[in-house]
Structures are given as C-alpha cells and as structure tokens.
C-alpha cells in the first residue's frame, strides 16, 4: 500500500534527478532533492568568492615585478657582470664557494662569470614578464623556482637562521603558481577561451555538414 506522502502517491513513478524541467535548478544551499522554481538564477558571487578567485594575483604581480627588477638591476649595474672587482658576480661566487651546499654549481658559474651573470639576468626578466602576462605561467613559475633554488643552494646557503635568507622564501612562493598557474587575468586564460570557442564552432560546423 502506497503512503500518501510517498513518491508514487501522485499516480506516477518518481521523476529521476536528471530529468527535471529545463527551467528548474537546485537552490544554492537547499537540501538535496529540492528544486528551485522555474526562472530561479544562481546567486551572484560574494566578495569572499571573488577574493578567493583572485587570491594568487597579488603573488603573481609581486614575483613578476621583483624578478623583472632584479634582472634589469643586474644588467644595468656596470660592476656586476664582471669576472672580478667589488660587487662583481665573480667576487660573489668566489666568496660563497666554500660555504655553498653544492660547490660544483659555483665552479660551473666561475667558468664564465660574465656569461653566467648575463644569462641569470635575462632569465629573471623572461620569467618575470611571462608571469606578469600570465603566459605559460606554470613553465615560467618552474623557471623562477629553479633560479631561486640554485641561488639558495649557493649564495644564501650560509645564512643562519635559514629564514633570514630570501631565496628560500622565493622558492616557496613559486610553488602555488606552479600548481595553479594563472587561471584569471592572463594570456593563458584568454588562449584557453579562444581554443574552447574555436572547438565549439568547429563542432557546430561538423554537425551542420553531417
């Protein structure tokens, strides 16, 4: 015997969850199984939702600007890209060689101090610009993390306590961007949208010609 409040009491089988009328949708926050009236729209995102959405943007801007500035500072400093002399990359590398975690990395840089200085500066600028533009963000963030890791293992390794050194902090700061990329306010998101639109248009044309 069917109870009056059972799903089949109205004279028909219960409507499956996926076969609701197109105008009905679930009410945000309502119990499962309760549908919104026809014409109900999802609530607008709150300030907290928007803040969470753009949470990584300040970090992206900070790292991008900092690395561009660091690269330009190295290129415009006449003393830095030199094999010897006060403030030169050669002097810095020789000063940290015996206290670095991997002296072989320092020896590799000392094979061509000027070339290493220019390469480091250009790499920092490239990483910073890519992160600011949000282009190949995960790859650029991985490059930034590699730069920070190499500097931590060489230049900053002897700093104690470890939290006084800034390269380790930069290394950790790159990890969220490696994991999440730049899903908003970026060329990556724009390219992704173009690809989606292009794929949808191609699918529609294929169905029309079929």
mmCIF file of C-alpha atoms in Angstrom:
data_model
loop_
_atom_site.group_PDB
_atom_site.id
_atom_site.type_symbol
_atom_site.label_atom_id
_atom_site.label_comp_id
_atom_site.label_asym_id
_atom_site.label_seq_id
_atom_site.Cartn_x
_atom_site.Cartn_y
_atom_site.Cartn_z
ATOM 1 C CA UNK A 1 0.000 0.000 0.000
ATOM 2 C CA UNK A 2 1.361 3.406 -1.008
ATOM 3 C CA UNK A 3 1.624 6.086 1.645
ATOM 4 C CA UNK A 4 0.073 9.473 0.751
ATOM 5 C CA UNK A 5 3.431 11.191 1.081
ATOM 6 C CA UNK A 6 5.419 8.637 -0.903
ATOM 7 C CA UNK A 7 6.958 9.497 -4.319
ATOM 8 C CA UNK A 8 4.429 7.290 -6.165
ATOM 9 C CA UNK A 9 1.321 8.607 -4.443
ATOM 10 C CA UNK A 10 0.647 11.204 -7.154
ATOM 11 C CA UNK A 11 -0.066 8.488 -9.680
ATOM 12 C CA UNK A 12 3.281 8.061 -11.391
ATOM 13 C CA UNK A 13 6.851 6.989 -10.944
ATOM 14 C CA UNK A 14 9.203 9.466 -9.251
ATOM 15 C CA UNK A 15 10.939 11.797 -11.689
ATOM 16 C CA UNK A 16 14.653 10.956 -12.000
ATOM 17 C CA UNK A 17 17.060 13.605 -10.843
ATOM 18 C CA UNK A 18 18.443 14.221 -14.320
ATOM 19 C CA UNK A 19 15.027 14.673 -15.971
ATOM 20 C CA UNK A 20 13.789 17.829 -14.269
ATOM 21 C CA UNK A 21 12.291 20.519 -16.480
ATOM 22 C CA UNK A 22 14.906 22.737 -18.024
ATOM 23 C CA UNK A 23 13.712 25.787 -16.098
ATOM 24 C CA UNK A 24 14.259 24.183 -12.705
ATOM 25 C CA UNK A 25 17.593 24.108 -10.960
ATOM 26 C CA UNK A 26 18.777 23.406 -7.482
ATOM 27 C CA UNK A 27 18.544 26.212 -4.962
ATOM 28 C CA UNK A 28 22.043 27.083 -3.697
ATOM 29 C CA UNK A 29 22.262 25.781 -0.141
ATOM 30 C CA UNK A 30 18.916 23.948 -0.291
ATOM 31 C CA UNK A 31 18.669 20.296 0.799
ATOM 32 C CA UNK A 32 19.394 17.679 -1.851
ATOM 33 C CA UNK A 33 16.410 16.792 -3.974
ATOM 34 C CA UNK A 34 14.682 20.188 -3.651
ATOM 35 C CA UNK A 35 14.481 22.098 -6.920
ATOM 36 C CA UNK A 36 14.298 25.826 -7.395
ATOM 37 C CA UNK A 37 11.242 27.344 -9.044
ATOM 38 C CA UNK A 38 11.359 27.939 -12.777
ATOM 39 C CA UNK A 39 13.382 31.000 -13.661
ATOM 40 C CA UNK A 40 15.490 30.899 -10.491
ATOM 41 C CA UNK A 41 19.082 32.032 -11.113
ATOM 42 C CA UNK A 42 22.222 31.204 -9.154
ATOM 43 C CA UNK A 43 23.227 33.770 -6.573
ATOM 44 C CA UNK A 44 25.849 36.320 -7.633
ATOM 45 C CA UNK A 45 29.360 35.636 -6.301
ATOM 46 C CA UNK A 46 30.044 37.306 -2.989
ATOM 47 C CA UNK A 47 33.063 39.450 -2.149
ATOM 48 C CA UNK A 48 34.613 36.449 -0.400
ATOM 49 C CA UNK A 49 34.135 34.333 -3.543
ATOM 50 C CA UNK A 50 35.824 36.964 -5.692
ATOM 51 C CA UNK A 51 38.673 37.360 -3.221
ATOM 52 C CA UNK A 52 39.268 33.599 -3.307
ATOM 53 C CA UNK A 53 39.133 33.613 -7.102
ATOM 54 C CA UNK A 54 41.903 36.205 -7.414
ATOM 55 C CA UNK A 55 43.895 35.088 -4.363
ATOM 56 C CA UNK A 56 47.069 34.340 -6.337
ATOM 57 C CA UNK A 57 47.044 37.563 -8.368
ATOM 58 C CA UNK A 58 48.964 39.675 -5.790
ATOM 59 C CA UNK A 59 51.613 36.950 -5.516
ATOM 60 C CA UNK A 60 51.894 36.810 -9.306
ATOM 61 C CA UNK A 61 52.339 40.566 -9.579
ATOM 62 C CA UNK A 62 54.887 40.694 -6.755
ATOM 63 C CA UNK A 63 57.050 37.883 -8.134
ATOM 64 C CA UNK A 64 56.813 39.181 -11.691
ATOM 65 C CA UNK A 65 57.776 42.750 -10.803
ATOM 66 C CA UNK A 66 60.540 41.606 -8.445
ATOM 67 C CA UNK A 67 62.186 39.310 -10.974
ATOM 68 C CA UNK A 68 61.996 41.888 -13.777
ATOM 69 C CA UNK A 69 63.520 44.481 -11.469
ATOM 70 C CA UNK A 70 66.244 42.059 -10.307
ATOM 71 C CA UNK A 71 67.190 41.221 -13.895
ATOM 72 C CA UNK A 72 67.280 44.849 -15.034
ATOM 73 C CA UNK A 73 69.277 45.811 -11.951
ATOM 74 C CA UNK A 74 71.922 43.218 -12.811
ATOM 75 C CA UNK A 75 72.136 44.281 -16.462
ATOM 76 C CA UNK A 76 72.400 47.996 -15.686
ATOM 77 C CA UNK A 77 74.962 47.600 -12.900
ATOM 78 C CA UNK A 78 78.380 48.077 -14.574
ATOM 79 C CA UNK A 79 80.179 46.229 -11.769
ATOM 80 C CA UNK A 80 78.004 43.098 -11.600
ATOM 81 C CA UNK A 81 78.671 41.379 -14.959
ATOM 82 C CA UNK A 82 82.431 41.202 -14.369
ATOM 83 C CA UNK A 83 84.843 38.412 -13.501
ATOM 84 C CA UNK A 84 86.477 40.377 -10.690
ATOM 85 C CA UNK A 85 86.213 43.584 -8.734
ATOM 86 C CA UNK A 86 83.994 44.901 -5.968
ATOM 87 C CA UNK A 87 80.349 43.924 -6.444
ATOM 88 C CA UNK A 88 81.085 41.635 -9.382
ATOM 89 C CA UNK A 89 79.485 38.234 -9.919
ATOM 90 C CA UNK A 90 82.960 36.696 -9.843
ATOM 91 C CA UNK A 91 83.673 38.116 -6.405
ATOM 92 C CA UNK A 92 80.274 36.979 -5.106
ATOM 93 C CA UNK A 93 80.712 33.428 -6.400
ATOM 94 C CA UNK A 94 84.234 33.064 -5.025
ATOM 95 C CA UNK A 95 83.063 34.402 -1.658
ATOM 96 C CA UNK A 96 80.303 31.767 -1.265
ATOM 97 C CA UNK A 97 82.078 28.840 -2.919
ATOM 98 C CA UNK A 98 83.291 27.140 0.263
ATOM 99 C CA UNK A 99 80.056 27.669 2.206
ATOM 100 C CA UNK A 100 77.591 26.656 -0.519
ATOM 101 C CA UNK A 101 75.654 23.402 -0.406
ATOM 102 C CA UNK A 102 76.861 22.388 -3.883
ATOM 103 C CA UNK A 103 80.292 23.921 -4.637
ATOM 104 C CA UNK A 104 80.167 22.361 -8.096
ATOM 105 C CA UNK A 105 77.408 24.785 -9.096
ATOM 106 C CA UNK A 106 79.609 27.710 -8.099
ATOM 107 C CA UNK A 107 82.552 26.246 -10.025
ATOM 108 C CA UNK A 108 80.306 25.961 -13.079
ATOM 109 C CA UNK A 109 79.365 29.640 -12.823
ATOM 110 C CA UNK A 110 83.024 30.628 -12.375
ATOM 111 C CA UNK A 111 83.925 29.047 -15.725
ATOM 112 C CA UNK A 112 82.362 32.123 -17.347
ATOM 113 C CA UNK A 113 81.268 34.653 -14.718
ATOM 114 C CA UNK A 114 80.221 37.304 -17.234
ATOM 115 C CA UNK A 115 78.181 34.868 -19.304
ATOM 116 C CA UNK A 116 76.544 33.493 -16.176
ATOM 117 C CA UNK A 117 75.646 36.989 -14.946
ATOM 118 C CA UNK A 118 74.028 37.950 -18.253
ATOM 119 C CA UNK A 119 72.199 34.620 -18.508
ATOM 120 C CA UNK A 120 70.881 34.948 -14.956
ATOM 121 C CA UNK A 121 69.649 38.497 -15.565
ATOM 122 C CA UNK A 122 67.910 37.594 -18.832
ATOM 123 C CA UNK A 123 66.317 34.529 -17.253
ATOM 124 C CA UNK A 124 64.938 36.626 -14.391
ATOM 125 C CA UNK A 125 63.477 39.172 -16.828
ATOM 126 C CA UNK A 126 61.928 36.460 -19.008
ATOM 127 C CA UNK A 127 60.367 34.720 -16.001
ATOM 128 C CA UNK A 128 59.051 37.983 -14.574
ATOM 129 C CA UNK A 129 57.471 39.153 -17.842
ATOM 130 C CA UNK A 130 55.878 35.760 -18.510
ATOM 131 C CA UNK A 131 54.374 35.615 -15.023
ATOM 132 C CA UNK A 132 53.051 39.175 -15.251
ATOM 133 C CA UNK A 133 51.436 38.439 -18.613
ATOM 134 C CA UNK A 134 50.211 35.043 -17.461
ATOM 135 C CA UNK A 135 51.783 33.337 -20.477
ATOM 136 C CA UNK A 136 52.951 29.741 -19.974
ATOM 137 C CA UNK A 137 52.640 30.575 -16.293
ATOM 138 C CA UNK A 138 53.381 27.131 -14.878
ATOM 139 C CA UNK A 139 56.519 26.829 -17.001
ATOM 140 C CA UNK A 140 57.643 30.346 -16.061
ATOM 141 C CA UNK A 141 56.991 29.655 -12.379
ATOM 142 C CA UNK A 142 59.031 26.465 -12.617
ATOM 143 C CA UNK A 143 61.870 28.514 -14.112
ATOM 144 C CA UNK A 144 61.605 31.040 -11.297
ATOM 145 C CA UNK A 145 61.650 28.256 -8.726
ATOM 146 C CA UNK A 146 64.761 26.777 -10.363
ATOM 147 C CA UNK A 147 66.526 30.149 -10.202
ATOM 148 C CA UNK A 148 65.576 30.599 -6.546
ATOM 149 C CA UNK A 149 66.643 27.046 -5.707
ATOM 150 C CA UNK A 150 70.056 27.471 -7.308
ATOM 151 C CA UNK A 151 70.628 30.782 -5.515
ATOM 152 C CA UNK A 152 69.511 29.279 -2.203
ATOM 153 C CA UNK A 153 71.908 26.337 -2.553
ATOM 154 C CA UNK A 154 74.817 28.648 -3.386
ATOM 155 C CA UNK A 155 74.544 32.305 -2.386
ATOM 156 C CA UNK A 156 72.084 32.024 0.520
ATOM 157 C CA UNK A 157 73.047 28.622 1.924
ATOM 158 C CA UNK A 158 75.337 30.001 4.626
ATOM 159 C CA UNK A 159 72.701 32.389 6.008
ATOM 160 C CA UNK A 160 71.640 31.405 9.529
ATOM 161 C CA UNK A 161 68.972 31.105 10.734
ATOM 162 C CA UNK A 162 67.630 29.880 7.407
ATOM 163 C CA UNK A 163 64.621 32.222 7.496
ATOM 164 C CA UNK A 164 66.917 35.225 7.136
ATOM 165 C CA UNK A 165 67.676 34.160 3.571
ATOM 166 C CA UNK A 166 65.223 35.417 0.937
ATOM 167 C CA UNK A 167 65.866 32.851 -1.812
ATOM 168 C CA UNK A 168 64.192 30.029 0.107
ATOM 169 C CA UNK A 169 61.121 32.230 0.607
ATOM 170 C CA UNK A 170 61.010 32.968 -3.134
ATOM 171 C CA UNK A 171 61.298 29.244 -3.857
ATOM 172 C CA UNK A 172 58.264 28.515 -1.685
ATOM 173 C CA UNK A 173 56.355 31.434 -3.212
ATOM 174 C CA UNK A 174 56.717 29.963 -6.705
ATOM 175 C CA UNK A 175 55.096 26.650 -5.768
ATOM 176 C CA UNK A 176 51.452 27.895 -5.716
ATOM 177 C CA UNK A 177 51.888 29.295 -9.230
ATOM 178 C CA UNK A 178 53.402 26.021 -10.429
ATOM 179 C CA UNK A 179 50.371 24.171 -9.065
ATOM 180 C CA UNK A 180 47.605 26.593 -10.071
ATOM 181 C CA UNK A 181 49.017 28.550 -12.988
ATOM 182 C CA UNK A 182 47.212 31.795 -13.853
ATOM 183 C CA UNK A 183 43.558 30.939 -14.485
ATOM 184 C CA UNK A 184 42.405 34.591 -14.400
ATOM 185 C CA UNK A 185 43.682 37.910 -15.801
ATOM 186 C CA UNK A 186 46.211 36.119 -18.003
ATOM 187 C CA UNK A 187 47.032 35.277 -21.598
ATOM 188 C CA UNK A 188 46.773 31.612 -20.646
ATOM 189 C CA UNK A 189 43.082 32.024 -19.770
ATOM 190 C CA UNK A 190 42.456 34.063 -22.930
ATOM 191 C CA UNK A 191 44.092 31.432 -25.122
ATOM 192 C CA UNK A 192 42.099 28.717 -23.346
ATOM 193 C CA UNK A 193 38.864 30.617 -24.068
ATOM 194 C CA UNK A 194 39.803 31.033 -27.731
ATOM 195 C CA UNK A 195 40.524 27.331 -28.045
ATOM 196 C CA UNK A 196 37.216 26.398 -26.412
ATOM 197 C CA UNK A 197 35.271 28.763 -28.672
ATOM 198 C CA UNK A 198 37.102 27.504 -31.751
ATOM 199 C CA UNK A 199 36.439 23.869 -30.822
ATOM 200 C CA UNK A 200 32.736 24.585 -30.245
ATOM 201 C CA UNK A 201 32.435 26.378 -33.582
ATOM 202 C CA UNK A 202 34.157 23.540 -35.400
ATOM 203 C CA UNK A 203 31.817 21.018 -33.748
ATOM 204 C CA UNK A 204 28.758 23.021 -34.824
ATOM 205 C CA UNK A 205 30.001 23.213 -38.402
ATOM 206 C CA UNK A 206 30.667 19.487 -38.409
ATOM 207 C CA UNK A 207 27.100 18.740 -37.265
ATOM 208 C CA UNK A 208 25.676 21.048 -39.953
ATOM 209 C CA UNK A 209 27.603 19.371 -42.760
ATOM 210 C CA UNK A 210 26.901 15.849 -41.472
#
